[in-house]
Tab-separated table of C-alpha atoms in Angstrom:
chain	number	residue	atom	x	y	z
E	7	MET	CA	43.559	-3.884	-51.916
E	8	PHE	CA	41.396	-5.002	-49.900
E	9	ARG	CA	43.041	-3.952	-46.830
E	10	HIS	CA	42.389	-0.207	-48.198
E	11	PHE	CA	38.778	-0.951	-49.478
E	12	SER	CA	38.421	-1.973	-45.270
E	13	ARG	CA	40.376	0.592	-44.253
E	14	ARG	CA	37.828	2.864	-46.133
E	15	LEU	CA	34.296	1.255	-45.287
E	16	ARG	CA	35.497	1.847	-41.738
E	17	GLY	CA	35.954	5.171	-41.807
E	18	ALA	CA	32.966	6.137	-43.972
E	19	SER	CA	29.831	7.769	-42.795
E	20	GLU	CA	26.402	4.817	-42.246
E	21	ARG	CA	25.378	7.358	-46.075
E	22	GLN	CA	28.667	6.721	-47.496
E	23	VAL	CA	27.905	3.258	-47.469
E	24	ALA	CA	24.083	3.060	-48.265
E	25	THR	CA	25.340	4.648	-51.036
E	26	TRP	CA	28.113	2.921	-52.265
E	27	LEU	CA	25.866	-0.269	-51.702
E	28	LEU	CA	23.371	0.866	-53.913
E	29	LEU	CA	25.758	1.678	-56.790
E	30	ALA	CA	26.681	-2.344	-56.647
E	31	HIS	CA	22.941	-3.376	-56.541
E	32	ALA	CA	22.869	-1.229	-59.886
E	33	LEU	CA	25.293	-2.628	-60.953
E	34	ILE	CA	24.592	-6.178	-60.412
E	35	PHE	CA	21.344	-5.278	-61.906
E	36	ILE	CA	22.496	-4.131	-64.911
E	37	VAL	CA	25.331	-7.119	-65.882
E	38	ASP	CA	22.527	-10.377	-64.455
E	39	ALA	CA	19.801	-8.173	-67.206
E	40	SER	CA	22.152	-7.649	-69.688
E	41	THR	CA	22.881	-11.398	-69.910
E	42	ASP	CA	21.081	-14.509	-71.161
E	43	ALA	CA	19.295	-16.910	-68.632
E	44	THR	CA	22.134	-19.442	-68.298
E	45	ILE	CA	23.560	-16.866	-65.754
E	46	SER	CA	22.548	-16.772	-62.440
E	47	PHE	CA	23.540	-13.551	-60.756
E	48	ALA	CA	21.241	-14.075	-57.314
E	49	PRO	CA	24.620	-15.331	-55.455
E	50	PHE	CA	26.082	-11.536	-56.167
E	51	TYR	CA	23.299	-9.741	-54.144
E	52	SER	CA	24.237	-11.448	-51.211
E	53	LEU	CA	27.512	-9.182	-50.916
E	54	PRO	CA	25.037	-5.373	-50.619
E	55	VAL	CA	23.079	-7.238	-48.263
E	56	ALA	CA	25.609	-8.866	-46.350
E	57	LEU	CA	27.550	-5.634	-46.014
E	58	ALA	CA	24.163	-3.623	-45.550
E	59	ALA	CA	23.716	-5.794	-42.638
E	60	TRP	CA	27.384	-5.465	-41.003
E	61	ARG	CA	27.312	-1.818	-40.967
E	62	LEU	CA	23.903	0.340	-41.563
E	63	ARG	CA	21.130	0.086	-39.197
E	64	LEU	CA	18.059	-2.771	-39.414
E	65	PRO	CA	15.722	-0.336	-41.732
E	66	LEU	CA	18.549	0.274	-44.157
E	67	VAL	CA	18.653	-3.651	-44.062
E	68	VAL	CA	15.967	-4.554	-44.479
E	69	THR	CA	15.484	-2.281	-47.906
E	70	PHE	CA	18.391	-3.951	-49.066
E	71	VAL	CA	16.678	-7.161	-49.012
E	72	VAL	CA	13.384	-6.021	-50.308
E	73	ILE	CA	15.931	-4.578	-53.414
E	74	ALA	CA	18.242	-8.023	-54.420
E	75	THR	CA	14.572	-9.967	-53.470
E	76	LEU	CA	12.390	-7.382	-56.490
E	77	ALA	CA	16.275	-7.426	-58.961
E	78	ARG	CA	16.093	-10.814	-58.637
E	79	VAL	CA	12.520	-11.953	-59.043
E	80	TYR	CA	12.032	-9.312	-61.669
E	81	ASP	CA	14.650	-10.895	-63.996
E	82	TYR	CA	14.123	-13.798	-63.559
E	83	HIS	CA	10.537	-13.214	-64.256
E	84	ASN	CA	11.218	-11.993	-67.438
E	85	LEU	CA	13.393	-14.467	-68.380
E	86	HIS	CA	10.641	-17.076	-67.631
E	87	HIS	CA	7.279	-15.325	-67.452
E	88	GLU	CA	5.699	-17.708	-64.542
E	89	THR	CA	2.107	-17.729	-62.745
E	90	TRP	CA	1.463	-15.521	-60.579
E	91	LEU	CA	1.247	-17.854	-57.672
E	92	LEU	CA	4.793	-19.236	-59.142
E	93	LEU	CA	6.202	-15.971	-58.953
E	94	LEU	CA	4.907	-15.049	-55.203
E	95	TYR	CA	6.659	-18.083	-54.579
E	96	ASP	CA	10.376	-16.896	-55.880
E	97	LEU	CA	9.102	-14.101	-53.767
E	98	LEU	CA	8.868	-15.551	-51.012
E	99	GLN	CA	12.095	-17.849	-51.244
E	100	SER	CA	14.461	-14.920	-52.331
E	101	ALA	CA	13.261	-12.602	-49.286
E	102	ALA	CA	13.526	-15.932	-47.821
E	103	PHE	CA	17.647	-16.201	-48.686
E	104	TYR	CA	18.901	-12.788	-48.280
E	105	SER	CA	17.109	-12.619	-45.056
E	106	LEU	CA	18.681	-15.423	-44.003
E	107	ILE	CA	22.009	-14.054	-45.643
E	108	ALA	CA	21.510	-10.687	-43.425
E	109	LEU	CA	20.760	-12.626	-40.771
E	110	LEU	CA	24.150	-14.853	-40.618
E	111	ALA	CA	26.251	-11.196	-41.850
E	112	TYR	CA	24.447	-9.865	-38.275
E	113	LYS	CA	25.470	-12.607	-35.770
E	114	VAL	CA	28.981	-12.550	-37.381
E	115	ARG	CA	29.447	-8.639	-37.060
E	116	GLN	CA	28.169	-9.297	-33.204
E	117	THR	CA	30.272	-12.132	-32.096
E	118	MET	CA	33.173	-10.397	-33.607
E	119	ASN	CA	32.153	-7.124	-31.600
E	120	ARG	CA	31.965	-9.579	-28.378
E	121	LEU	CA	34.834	-11.139	-29.606
E	122	ALA	CA	37.122	-7.772	-29.758
E	123	ARG	CA	35.594	-6.024	-26.278
E	124	HIS	CA	36.463	-9.195	-24.084
E	125	ALA	CA	40.261	-9.491	-26.548
E	126	VAL	CA	40.564	-6.140	-25.069
E	127	ILE	CA	38.943	-6.422	-21.412
E	128	PHE	CA	41.892	-9.379	-20.857
E	129	GLN	CA	44.375	-7.759	-22.402
E	130	ARG	CA	43.587	-4.586	-19.881
E	131	LYS	CA	43.404	-7.690	-17.471
E	132	ALA	CA	46.726	-9.857	-18.726
E	133	ARG	CA	48.111	-6.097	-18.378
E	134	GLN	CA	47.199	-5.261	-14.725
E	135	ALA	CA	48.274	-8.819	-13.441
E	136	ARG	CA	51.626	-8.301	-14.830
E	137	HIS	CA	51.775	-5.627	-13.118
E	138	ALA	CA	50.233	-6.348	-10.351
E	139	ARG	CA	52.785	-9.340	-9.591
E	140	HIS	CA	55.427	-7.213	-10.401
E	141	LEU	CA	54.532	-4.709	-7.714
E	142	ASP	CA	53.811	-7.881	-5.160
E	143	THR	CA	56.980	-8.951	-5.541
E	144	ALA	CA	58.358	-5.509	-5.326
E	145	ILE	CA	56.671	-5.039	-1.835
E	146	ARG	CA	58.458	-6.473	1.006
E	147	ARG	CA	58.934	-5.545	4.776
E	148	ALA	CA	61.719	-2.641	5.406
E	149	VAL	CA	64.653	-3.540	7.036
E	150	GLN	CA	67.674	-1.284	8.476
E	151	ALA	CA	69.539	-0.645	5.381
E	152	ASP	CA	65.937	1.240	3.736
E	153	VAL	CA	65.576	3.954	6.929
E	154	PRO	CA	66.886	6.047	4.848
E	155	ALA	CA	65.236	6.462	1.984
E	156	ILE	CA	61.773	5.899	3.952
E	157	VAL	CA	63.174	9.175	5.396
E	158	ARG	CA	64.031	10.936	2.744
E	159	LEU	CA	60.077	9.857	0.686
E	160	THR	CA	58.797	10.680	4.182
E	161	VAL	CA	60.167	14.202	4.252
E	162	GLY	CA	60.493	14.624	0.310
E	163	SER	CA	56.411	13.316	-0.169
E	164	ASN	CA	54.184	16.271	-0.480
E	165	ASP	CA	50.947	15.841	1.945
E	166	ASN	CA	48.717	13.646	-0.747
E	167	GLY	CA	45.701	13.235	1.832
E	168	ALA	CA	47.183	9.827	3.017
E	169	PHE	CA	48.440	11.886	6.296
E	170	ASN	CA	47.836	14.381	7.914
E	171	SER	CA	49.984	17.773	8.007
E	172	ASN	CA	50.945	17.250	11.680
E	173	VAL	CA	52.098	13.498	11.260
E	174	ALA	CA	53.916	14.897	8.234
E	175	GLU	CA	55.501	17.813	10.748
E	176	ALA	CA	56.040	15.385	13.223
E	177	GLU	CA	58.311	12.836	10.629
E	178	ARG	CA	60.325	16.128	9.263
E	179	GLN	CA	62.414	16.427	12.460
E	180	ALA	CA	66.433	14.938	12.730
E	181	GLN	CA	64.373	12.164	14.845
E	182	LEU	CA	63.304	10.799	11.745
E	183	SER	CA	65.698	8.150	11.503
E	184	MET	CA	66.007	7.106	15.434
E	185	HIS	CA	62.643	6.617	15.554
E	186	PHE	CA	61.977	4.498	12.486
E	187	SER	CA	65.249	2.003	12.903
E	188	GLN	CA	63.666	1.331	16.335
E	189	GLY	CA	60.415	0.724	15.063
E	190	ILE	CA	62.079	-2.052	11.955
E	191	ALA	CA	64.040	-3.330	15.340
E	192	ASN	CA	61.526	-4.000	17.398
E	193	GLY	CA	57.798	-3.860	16.137
E	194	VAL	CA	56.721	-1.811	18.831
E	195	ALA	CA	56.282	2.445	19.180
E	196	LEU	CA	54.667	5.116	20.512
E	197	ARG	CA	51.216	6.733	18.840
E	198	ASP	CA	48.938	8.756	19.702
E	199	LEU	CA	45.411	6.833	20.060
E	200	TRP	CA	42.512	7.971	18.799
E	201	GLY	CA	41.331	8.129	21.768
E	202	GLY	CA	43.499	10.491	23.333
E	203	GLY	CA	46.897	9.516	25.610
E	204	GLN	CA	49.563	7.339	23.929
E	205	SER	CA	50.225	3.967	23.825
E	206	MET	CA	52.921	1.237	22.615
E	207	VAL	CA	51.255	-0.092	19.683
E	208	PRO	CA	52.732	-2.860	16.902
E	209	ILE	CA	54.108	-1.489	14.211
E	210	GLU	CA	55.402	-2.426	10.446
E	211	PHE	CA	56.878	-0.817	7.426
E	212	TRP	CA	56.818	-2.697	3.604
E	213	VAL	CA	58.443	-0.665	0.626
E	214	ALA	CA	58.280	-0.880	-2.323
E	215	GLU	CA	60.770	-1.340	-5.278
E	216	LEU	CA	60.631	-0.335	-9.153
E	217	GLU	CA	63.758	-1.138	-11.068
E	218	GLY	CA	65.592	-1.476	-8.065
E	219	GLN	CA	64.769	1.769	-6.402
E	220	ILE	CA	62.232	2.306	-3.007
E	221	SER	CA	59.903	3.974	-4.762
E	222	GLY	CA	57.329	3.955	-1.469
E	223	TYR	CA	57.009	2.931	1.671
E	224	ILE	CA	53.839	2.326	4.246
E	225	MET	CA	53.566	2.154	7.953
E	226	VAL	CA	51.619	0.191	9.287
E	227	LEU	CA	50.210	0.579	13.245
E	228	GLY	CA	48.062	-0.676	15.564
E	229	LEU	CA	44.705	1.337	17.168
E	230	ASN	CA	45.766	0.979	21.251
E	231	GLY	CA	49.035	-0.729	23.250
E	232	ASP	CA	46.565	-4.351	23.895
E	233	HIS	CA	47.628	-5.214	20.274
E	234	GLY	CA	43.767	-5.593	18.747
E	235	PRO	CA	43.267	-6.668	15.437
E	236	GLU	CA	42.484	-3.210	13.821
E	237	ARG	CA	45.642	-1.997	11.979
E	238	GLU	CA	45.917	1.844	10.650
E	239	MET	CA	48.277	2.874	7.930
E	240	HIS	CA	49.345	5.195	8.943
E	241	VAL	CA	51.438	6.634	6.635
E	242	LEU	CA	51.945	6.304	2.564
E	243	ALA	CA	54.755	7.950	0.640
E	244	VAL	CA	55.402	7.433	-2.799
E	245	ASP	CA	58.158	9.061	-4.655
E	246	PRO	CA	57.382	11.726	-7.077
E	247	ALA	CA	59.260	10.346	-10.067
E	248	CYS	CA	57.432	7.490	-9.513
E	249	ARG	CA	54.120	9.109	-9.347
E	250	GLY	CA	51.798	7.707	-12.200
E	251	ARG	CA	53.278	4.719	-12.264
E	252	GLY	CA	50.718	2.557	-9.424
E	253	VAL	CA	53.052	2.175	-6.735
E	254	GLY	CA	49.872	4.383	-4.445
E	255	ARG	CA	47.440	1.832	-6.191
E	256	ALA	CA	49.809	-1.473	-5.270
E	257	LEU	CA	50.795	-0.639	-1.444
E	258	VAL	CA	47.405	0.114	-0.633
E	259	ASP	CA	45.988	-3.033	-2.100
E	260	PHE	CA	48.743	-4.714	-0.167
E	261	PHE	CA	47.461	-3.469	3.014
E	262	CYS	CA	43.818	-4.685	1.855
E	263	THR	CA	45.443	-8.180	1.213
E	264	ARG	CA	47.838	-8.559	4.343
E	265	TYR	CA	45.296	-7.625	6.660
E	266	GLN	CA	42.509	-8.682	5.232
E	267	GLN	CA	41.060	-10.299	8.193
E	268	ARG	CA	41.916	-7.372	10.642
E	269	ARG	CA	39.760	-4.533	10.947
E	270	LEU	CA	41.313	-1.226	8.382
E	271	VAL	CA	41.639	2.268	9.721
E	272	VAL	CA	42.294	4.944	7.423
E	273	GLY	CA	42.900	8.767	8.433
E	274	CYS	CA	42.747	10.937	4.930
E	275	LYS	CA	41.608	14.114	3.480
E	276	THR	CA	38.774	15.069	2.320
E	277	ASN	CA	37.253	13.861	-1.382
E	278	SER	CA	41.641	13.722	-1.794
E	279	GLN	CA	42.818	11.332	-3.895
E	280	MET	CA	43.697	8.731	-1.455
E	281	MET	CA	39.778	8.898	0.049
E	282	GLN	CA	38.479	8.316	-3.342
E	283	MET	CA	40.674	4.847	-3.405
E	284	LEU	CA	39.680	3.627	0.390
E	285	ARG	CA	36.255	4.072	-1.395
E	286	ARG	CA	36.373	1.537	-4.199
E	287	ARG	CA	37.991	-0.795	-1.791
E	288	SER	CA	34.980	-0.518	0.245
E	289	PHE	CA	36.524	1.182	3.172
E	290	GLN	CA	33.287	3.462	4.377
E	291	TYR	CA	33.713	6.835	6.060
E	292	HIS	CA	33.424	6.722	9.873
E	293	SER	CA	34.142	10.616	11.603
E	294	THR	CA	35.936	13.419	11.241
E	295	SER	CA	38.524	14.628	13.490
E	296	SER	CA	40.182	17.913	12.778
E	297	ASP	CA	42.006	17.513	9.967
E	298	TYR	CA	41.299	14.352	8.842
E	299	ASP	CA	38.387	12.122	7.726
E	300	LEU	CA	38.770	8.197	9.523
E	301	MET	CA	37.820	5.470	6.675
E	302	ILE	CA	37.133	1.808	7.985
E	303	ARG	CA	37.037	-1.287	6.292
E	304	GLY	CA	35.550	-5.072	8.424
């Protein structure tokens, strides 16, 4: 019964709540006025006042405090016929009592609302932490046995702004498997430099596993042949069947954490999902080249 009443109260509008509480006040007053002086109904007026403070705005709460105060003093004065001084004292005492009840109910409501908000935030962070831990443990350095899956992801993934169309076309060629195998084995690869020309640079492949299957990967390259501190996330590919499950976000977070002491570079499409993801991780726009924007952090 209490749960049913609680649900009805939470779902009711402010006007409905105010009407119910006024009826409760009236009922208590009628019962109070029809009994003798040996029975005091003053504490029962506290319930409508407390519920008003819990659900209604301040002007209505003040109204219920005034109603409770006047109802209690009216009945008490009719029975005892006090002097005006005692009547004033009784008014002030009753107003203070019901105001305190309203204040306590309001504070409890605020505390419970804060606790509810903190609980929601804590649950969300806990889910994110569990999700991040799951994916962090699933992200590992690629080995030769991963090459077929990496090729499949590269060829099968649509361009989502993580790499440009020229790279995608180049990686669709038949030599993908050989190039990836050599990169994994040797740790270096030939690349086109941002400033023009070609050079051998460091290369690393990292794969993400989801439910025992490779669901995505990133290719990380150096920017020049002198093995400097910069690292570029050259390719990010996610299995279309695994999109929307946080794989791409986890790979980007891994890239930012793994190479956090280095200057990070990513080329992406303008206003793409990748660019938005990078901006949230403190990457700044640097320049535009052909059909991609260069984003840099550090």
